[in-house]
């Protein structure tokens, strides 16, 4: 397990980390607005469950921090990893949809991780469902020469709004 996951295994740590990232980019370092690092930030995070929190609670505390800023400044993209089981993928995509439907500031789903892992058919099913609810969709495809055209086409069939990498898209 990466050290960052150990360091952010409690709700308090997730709040502290999320707040620090948002402040770094969105809080001016002086009185001038020109000192902002950016004018709009879509924070991307993968919901995690630990002995201290559920995925839903994890997303709720991250959104609490994101929503301290105006909607024109910050929003959340829920990322799902290729290594996730179908049930984890279902849970994360359903949480993103539910939170968006509750009026929380979830604007999209992002697919990340090793593209050679996971069940492609399961992924495209869940992604298409999320896309159908109005969530934006970002897919990382064709990141290396090892990625197949078939995999890229399968993800493109979900009609993503954004492509990550796509360096070796043919």
PDB file of C-alpha atoms in Angstrom:
ATOM      1  CA  UNK A   1       0.000   0.000   0.000  1.00  0.00           C
ATOM      2  CA  UNK A   2       1.429   3.418  -0.933  1.00  0.00           C
ATOM      3  CA  UNK A   3       2.467   5.585   2.019  1.00  0.00           C
ATOM      4  CA  UNK A   4      -0.057   8.269   1.068  1.00  0.00           C
ATOM      5  CA  UNK A   5      -2.904   5.810   1.632  1.00  0.00           C
ATOM      6  CA  UNK A   6      -1.609   5.044   5.098  1.00  0.00           C
ATOM      7  CA  UNK A   7      -1.299   8.752   5.860  1.00  0.00           C
ATOM      8  CA  UNK A   8      -4.871   9.422   4.698  1.00  0.00           C
ATOM      9  CA  UNK A   9      -6.653   6.469   6.262  1.00  0.00           C
ATOM     10  CA  UNK A  10      -8.821   8.533   8.647  1.00  0.00           C
ATOM     11  CA  UNK A  11     -11.488  11.133   7.964  1.00  0.00           C
ATOM     12  CA  UNK A  12      -9.447  13.764   9.788  1.00  0.00           C
ATOM     13  CA  UNK A  13      -6.446  13.108   7.560  1.00  0.00           C
ATOM     14  CA  UNK A  14      -8.588  13.242   4.413  1.00  0.00           C
ATOM     15  CA  UNK A  15     -10.040  16.595   5.521  1.00  0.00           C
ATOM     16  CA  UNK A  16      -6.593  17.998   6.306  1.00  0.00           C
ATOM     17  CA  UNK A  17      -5.108  16.829   3.015  1.00  0.00           C
ATOM     18  CA  UNK A  18      -8.051  17.976   0.903  1.00  0.00           C
ATOM     19  CA  UNK A  19      -8.118  21.375   2.593  1.00  0.00           C
ATOM     20  CA  UNK A  20      -4.368  21.829   2.099  1.00  0.00           C
ATOM     21  CA  UNK A  21      -4.554  21.005  -1.623  1.00  0.00           C
ATOM     22  CA  UNK A  22      -7.506  23.332  -2.202  1.00  0.00           C
ATOM     23  CA  UNK A  23      -5.853  26.147  -0.248  1.00  0.00           C
ATOM     24  CA  UNK A  24      -2.597  25.713  -2.127  1.00  0.00           C
ATOM     25  CA  UNK A  25      -4.295  26.239  -5.478  1.00  0.00           C
ATOM     26  CA  UNK A  26      -7.254  28.464  -4.671  1.00  0.00           C
ATOM     27  CA  UNK A  27      -6.262  30.745  -1.801  1.00  0.00           C
ATOM     28  CA  UNK A  28      -4.349  33.856  -2.818  1.00  0.00           C
ATOM     29  CA  UNK A  29      -0.909  34.222  -1.284  1.00  0.00           C
ATOM     30  CA  UNK A  30      -1.441  37.987  -0.958  1.00  0.00           C
ATOM     31  CA  UNK A  31      -4.315  40.433  -1.315  1.00  0.00           C
ATOM     32  CA  UNK A  32      -4.119  40.285  -5.101  1.00  0.00           C
ATOM     33  CA  UNK A  33      -6.280  37.800  -7.002  1.00  0.00           C
ATOM     34  CA  UNK A  34      -3.379  37.426  -9.438  1.00  0.00           C
ATOM     35  CA  UNK A  35      -1.579  35.315  -6.829  1.00  0.00           C
ATOM     36  CA  UNK A  36      -4.035  32.426  -7.259  1.00  0.00           C
ATOM     37  CA  UNK A  37      -2.420  29.261  -8.623  1.00  0.00           C
ATOM     38  CA  UNK A  38      -5.512  28.610 -10.759  1.00  0.00           C
ATOM     39  CA  UNK A  39      -9.014  29.964 -11.209  1.00  0.00           C
ATOM     40  CA  UNK A  40     -10.856  26.630 -11.349  1.00  0.00           C
ATOM     41  CA  UNK A  41      -9.872  23.257  -9.908  1.00  0.00           C
ATOM     42  CA  UNK A  42     -11.439  19.875 -10.492  1.00  0.00           C
ATOM     43  CA  UNK A  43     -10.068  17.762  -7.694  1.00  0.00           C
ATOM     44  CA  UNK A  44      -9.786  14.103  -8.609  1.00  0.00           C
ATOM     45  CA  UNK A  45      -9.838  11.405  -5.958  1.00  0.00           C
ATOM     46  CA  UNK A  46     -10.576   7.709  -5.648  1.00  0.00           C
ATOM     47  CA  UNK A  47     -13.027   6.933  -2.825  1.00  0.00           C
ATOM     48  CA  UNK A  48     -11.434   4.623  -0.307  1.00  0.00           C
ATOM     49  CA  UNK A  49     -12.889   2.557   2.488  1.00  0.00           C
ATOM     50  CA  UNK A  50     -10.787   1.898   5.569  1.00  0.00           C
ATOM     51  CA  UNK A  51     -11.498   0.691   9.075  1.00  0.00           C
ATOM     52  CA  UNK A  52     -12.171   4.362   9.894  1.00  0.00           C
ATOM     53  CA  UNK A  53     -14.471   5.350   7.014  1.00  0.00           C
ATOM     54  CA  UNK A  54     -16.724   4.177   4.228  1.00  0.00           C
ATOM     55  CA  UNK A  55     -16.325   5.308   0.631  1.00  0.00           C
ATOM     56  CA  UNK A  56     -19.484   7.384   0.989  1.00  0.00           C
ATOM     57  CA  UNK A  57     -18.163   9.166   4.077  1.00  0.00           C
ATOM     58  CA  UNK A  58     -14.808   9.700   2.347  1.00  0.00           C
ATOM     59  CA  UNK A  59     -16.533  11.424  -0.583  1.00  0.00           C
ATOM     60  CA  UNK A  60     -18.770  13.441   1.737  1.00  0.00           C
ATOM     61  CA  UNK A  61     -15.858  14.961   3.668  1.00  0.00           C
ATOM     62  CA  UNK A  62     -13.936  15.720   0.462  1.00  0.00           C
ATOM     63  CA  UNK A  63     -17.043  17.398  -0.966  1.00  0.00           C
ATOM     64  CA  UNK A  64     -17.538  19.362   2.253  1.00  0.00           C
ATOM     65  CA  UNK A  65     -14.115  20.908   1.657  1.00  0.00           C
ATOM     66  CA  UNK A  66     -14.623  21.422  -2.099  1.00  0.00           C
ATOM     67  CA  UNK A  67     -17.972  23.092  -1.475  1.00  0.00           C
ATOM     68  CA  UNK A  68     -16.405  25.679   0.812  1.00  0.00           C
ATOM     69  CA  UNK A  69     -15.372  27.365  -2.444  1.00  0.00           C
ATOM     70  CA  UNK A  70     -17.743  28.808  -5.048  1.00  0.00           C
ATOM     71  CA  UNK A  71     -18.905  26.383  -7.740  1.00  0.00           C
ATOM     72  CA  UNK A  72     -17.009  28.489 -10.263  1.00  0.00           C
ATOM     73  CA  UNK A  73     -13.781  27.694  -8.371  1.00  0.00           C
ATOM     74  CA  UNK A  74     -13.883  24.009  -7.395  1.00  0.00           C
ATOM     75  CA  UNK A  75     -15.589  20.702  -8.143  1.00  0.00           C
ATOM     76  CA  UNK A  76     -14.923  16.985  -7.680  1.00  0.00           C
ATOM     77  CA  UNK A  77     -14.193  14.206 -10.144  1.00  0.00           C
ATOM     78  CA  UNK A  78     -14.520  10.690  -8.730  1.00  0.00           C
ATOM     79  CA  UNK A  79     -11.833   8.419 -10.091  1.00  0.00           C
ATOM     80  CA  UNK A  80     -12.166   4.684 -10.532  1.00  0.00           C
ATOM     81  CA  UNK A  81      -9.209   2.415 -11.031  1.00  0.00           C
ATOM     82  CA  UNK A  82      -8.872  -0.413 -13.555  1.00  0.00           C
ATOM     83  CA  UNK A  83      -7.847  -2.717 -10.691  1.00  0.00           C
ATOM     84  CA  UNK A  84     -11.190  -2.284  -8.917  1.00  0.00           C
ATOM     85  CA  UNK A  85     -13.491  -5.263  -8.641  1.00  0.00           C
ATOM     86  CA  UNK A  86     -16.892  -4.993 -10.279  1.00  0.00           C
ATOM     87  CA  UNK A  87     -18.544  -4.439  -6.893  1.00  0.00           C
ATOM     88  CA  UNK A  88     -16.083  -1.633  -5.984  1.00  0.00           C
ATOM     89  CA  UNK A  89     -16.583  -0.045  -9.398  1.00  0.00           C
ATOM     90  CA  UNK A  90     -20.357  -0.293  -8.977  1.00  0.00           C
ATOM     91  CA  UNK A  91     -20.162   1.292  -5.519  1.00  0.00           C
ATOM     92  CA  UNK A  92     -17.932   4.183  -6.603  1.00  0.00           C
ATOM     93  CA  UNK A  93     -19.890   4.999  -9.755  1.00  0.00           C
ATOM     94  CA  UNK A  94     -23.198   4.738  -7.876  1.00  0.00           C
ATOM     95  CA  UNK A  95     -21.905   7.049  -5.148  1.00  0.00           C
ATOM     96  CA  UNK A  96     -20.827   9.608  -7.743  1.00  0.00           C
ATOM     97  CA  UNK A  97     -24.277   9.473  -9.347  1.00  0.00           C
ATOM     98  CA  UNK A  98     -26.120   9.621  -6.004  1.00  0.00           C
ATOM     99  CA  UNK A  99     -24.083  12.557  -4.736  1.00  0.00           C
ATOM    100  CA  UNK A 100     -24.554  14.474  -7.973  1.00  0.00           C
ATOM    101  CA  UNK A 101     -28.302  13.800  -7.753  1.00  0.00           C
ATOM    102  CA  UNK A 102     -28.311  15.107  -4.157  1.00  0.00           C
ATOM    103  CA  UNK A 103     -26.892  18.380  -5.438  1.00  0.00           C
ATOM    104  CA  UNK A 104     -23.334  17.752  -4.345  1.00  0.00           C
ATOM    105  CA  UNK A 105     -20.605  19.132  -6.604  1.00  0.00           C
ATOM    106  CA  UNK A 106     -19.566  15.920  -8.370  1.00  0.00           C
ATOM    107  CA  UNK A 107     -18.972  16.773 -12.024  1.00  0.00           C
ATOM    108  CA  UNK A 108     -17.480  13.615 -13.458  1.00  0.00           C
ATOM    109  CA  UNK A 109     -15.849  10.215 -13.326  1.00  0.00           C
ATOM    110  CA  UNK A 110     -12.275   9.528 -14.333  1.00  0.00           C
ATOM    111  CA  UNK A 111     -10.816   6.146 -15.256  1.00  0.00           C
ATOM    112  CA  UNK A 112      -7.212   5.661 -14.183  1.00  0.00           C
ATOM    113  CA  UNK A 113      -4.721   2.931 -13.393  1.00  0.00           C
ATOM    114  CA  UNK A 114      -3.194   0.037 -15.267  1.00  0.00           C
ATOM    115  CA  UNK A 115      -5.313  -0.440 -18.406  1.00  0.00           C
ATOM    116  CA  UNK A 116      -4.334  -4.120 -18.522  1.00  0.00           C
ATOM    117  CA  UNK A 117      -6.164  -4.769 -15.258  1.00  0.00           C
ATOM    118  CA  UNK A 118      -9.854  -5.221 -14.692  1.00  0.00           C
ATOM    119  CA  UNK A 119     -12.834  -6.276 -16.743  1.00  0.00           C
ATOM    120  CA  UNK A 120     -13.254  -3.907 -19.682  1.00  0.00           C
ATOM    121  CA  UNK A 121     -16.895  -4.854 -20.276  1.00  0.00           C
ATOM    122  CA  UNK A 122     -17.772  -4.148 -16.659  1.00  0.00           C
ATOM    123  CA  UNK A 123     -16.015  -0.778 -16.843  1.00  0.00           C
ATOM    124  CA  UNK A 124     -17.772   0.355 -19.991  1.00  0.00           C
ATOM    125  CA  UNK A 125     -21.151  -0.662 -18.545  1.00  0.00           C
ATOM    126  CA  UNK A 126     -20.656   1.418 -15.380  1.00  0.00           C
ATOM    127  CA  UNK A 127     -19.130   4.348 -17.264  1.00  0.00           C
ATOM    128  CA  UNK A 128     -21.983   4.480 -19.754  1.00  0.00           C
ATOM    129  CA  UNK A 129     -24.482   4.474 -16.892  1.00  0.00           C
ATOM    130  CA  UNK A 130     -22.670   7.374 -15.185  1.00  0.00           C
ATOM    131  CA  UNK A 131     -22.400   9.292 -18.449  1.00  0.00           C
ATOM    132  CA  UNK A 132     -26.137   8.796 -18.981  1.00  0.00           C
ATOM    133  CA  UNK A 133     -26.856  10.638 -15.717  1.00  0.00           C
ATOM    134  CA  UNK A 134     -25.023  13.737 -16.901  1.00  0.00           C
ATOM    135  CA  UNK A 135     -21.664  13.142 -15.265  1.00  0.00           C
ATOM    136  CA  UNK A 136     -18.649  14.089 -17.326  1.00  0.00           C
ATOM    137  CA  UNK A 137     -16.342  11.249 -18.299  1.00  0.00           C
ATOM    138  CA  UNK A 138     -12.565  11.240 -18.583  1.00  0.00           C
ATOM    139  CA  UNK A 139     -10.751   8.114 -19.719  1.00  0.00           C
ATOM    140  CA  UNK A 140      -7.033   7.524 -19.800  1.00  0.00           C
ATOM    141  CA  UNK A 141      -6.328   5.495 -22.926  1.00  0.00           C
ATOM    142  CA  UNK A 142      -3.451   4.660 -25.260  1.00  0.00           C
ATOM    143  CA  UNK A 143      -0.863   5.568 -22.643  1.00  0.00           C
ATOM    144  CA  UNK A 144       1.725   3.199 -24.106  1.00  0.00           C
ATOM    145  CA  UNK A 145       2.342   1.044 -27.134  1.00  0.00           C
ATOM    146  CA  UNK A 146       1.090  -1.909 -25.050  1.00  0.00           C
ATOM    147  CA  UNK A 147      -2.477  -0.592 -25.076  1.00  0.00           C
ATOM    148  CA  UNK A 148      -4.670  -2.220 -27.669  1.00  0.00           C
ATOM    149  CA  UNK A 149      -6.806  -0.447 -30.231  1.00  0.00           C
ATOM    150  CA  UNK A 150      -9.734  -2.601 -29.077  1.00  0.00           C
ATOM    151  CA  UNK A 151      -9.432  -1.297 -25.499  1.00  0.00           C
ATOM    152  CA  UNK A 152      -9.246   2.295 -26.714  1.00  0.00           C
ATOM    153  CA  UNK A 153     -12.292   1.809 -28.938  1.00  0.00           C
ATOM    154  CA  UNK A 154     -14.241   0.248 -26.067  1.00  0.00           C
ATOM    155  CA  UNK A 155     -13.607   3.279 -23.865  1.00  0.00           C
ATOM    156  CA  UNK A 156     -14.289   5.674 -26.728  1.00  0.00           C
ATOM    157  CA  UNK A 157     -17.677   3.961 -27.186  1.00  0.00           C
ATOM    158  CA  UNK A 158     -18.651   5.471 -23.807  1.00  0.00           C
ATOM    159  CA  UNK A 159     -18.387   8.927 -25.434  1.00  0.00           C
ATOM    160  CA  UNK A 160     -15.904  10.485 -23.022  1.00  0.00           C
ATOM    161  CA  UNK A 161     -15.749  14.251 -22.615  1.00  0.00           C
ATOM    162  CA  UNK A 162     -11.997  14.187 -22.095  1.00  0.00           C
ATOM    163  CA  UNK A 163      -9.109  11.910 -22.924  1.00  0.00           C
ATOM    164  CA  UNK A 164      -6.145  11.466 -20.643  1.00  0.00           C
ATOM    165  CA  UNK A 165      -2.819  10.810 -22.319  1.00  0.00           C
ATOM    166  CA  UNK A 166      -3.985   9.210 -25.598  1.00  0.00           C
ATOM    167  CA  UNK A 167      -0.357   9.461 -26.664  1.00  0.00           C
ATOM    168  CA  UNK A 168      -0.431   6.249 -28.688  1.00  0.00           C
ATOM    169  CA  UNK A 169      -3.963   6.516 -30.021  1.00  0.00           C
ATOM    170  CA  UNK A 170      -4.058   5.228 -33.587  1.00  0.00           C
TER     171      UNK A 170
END
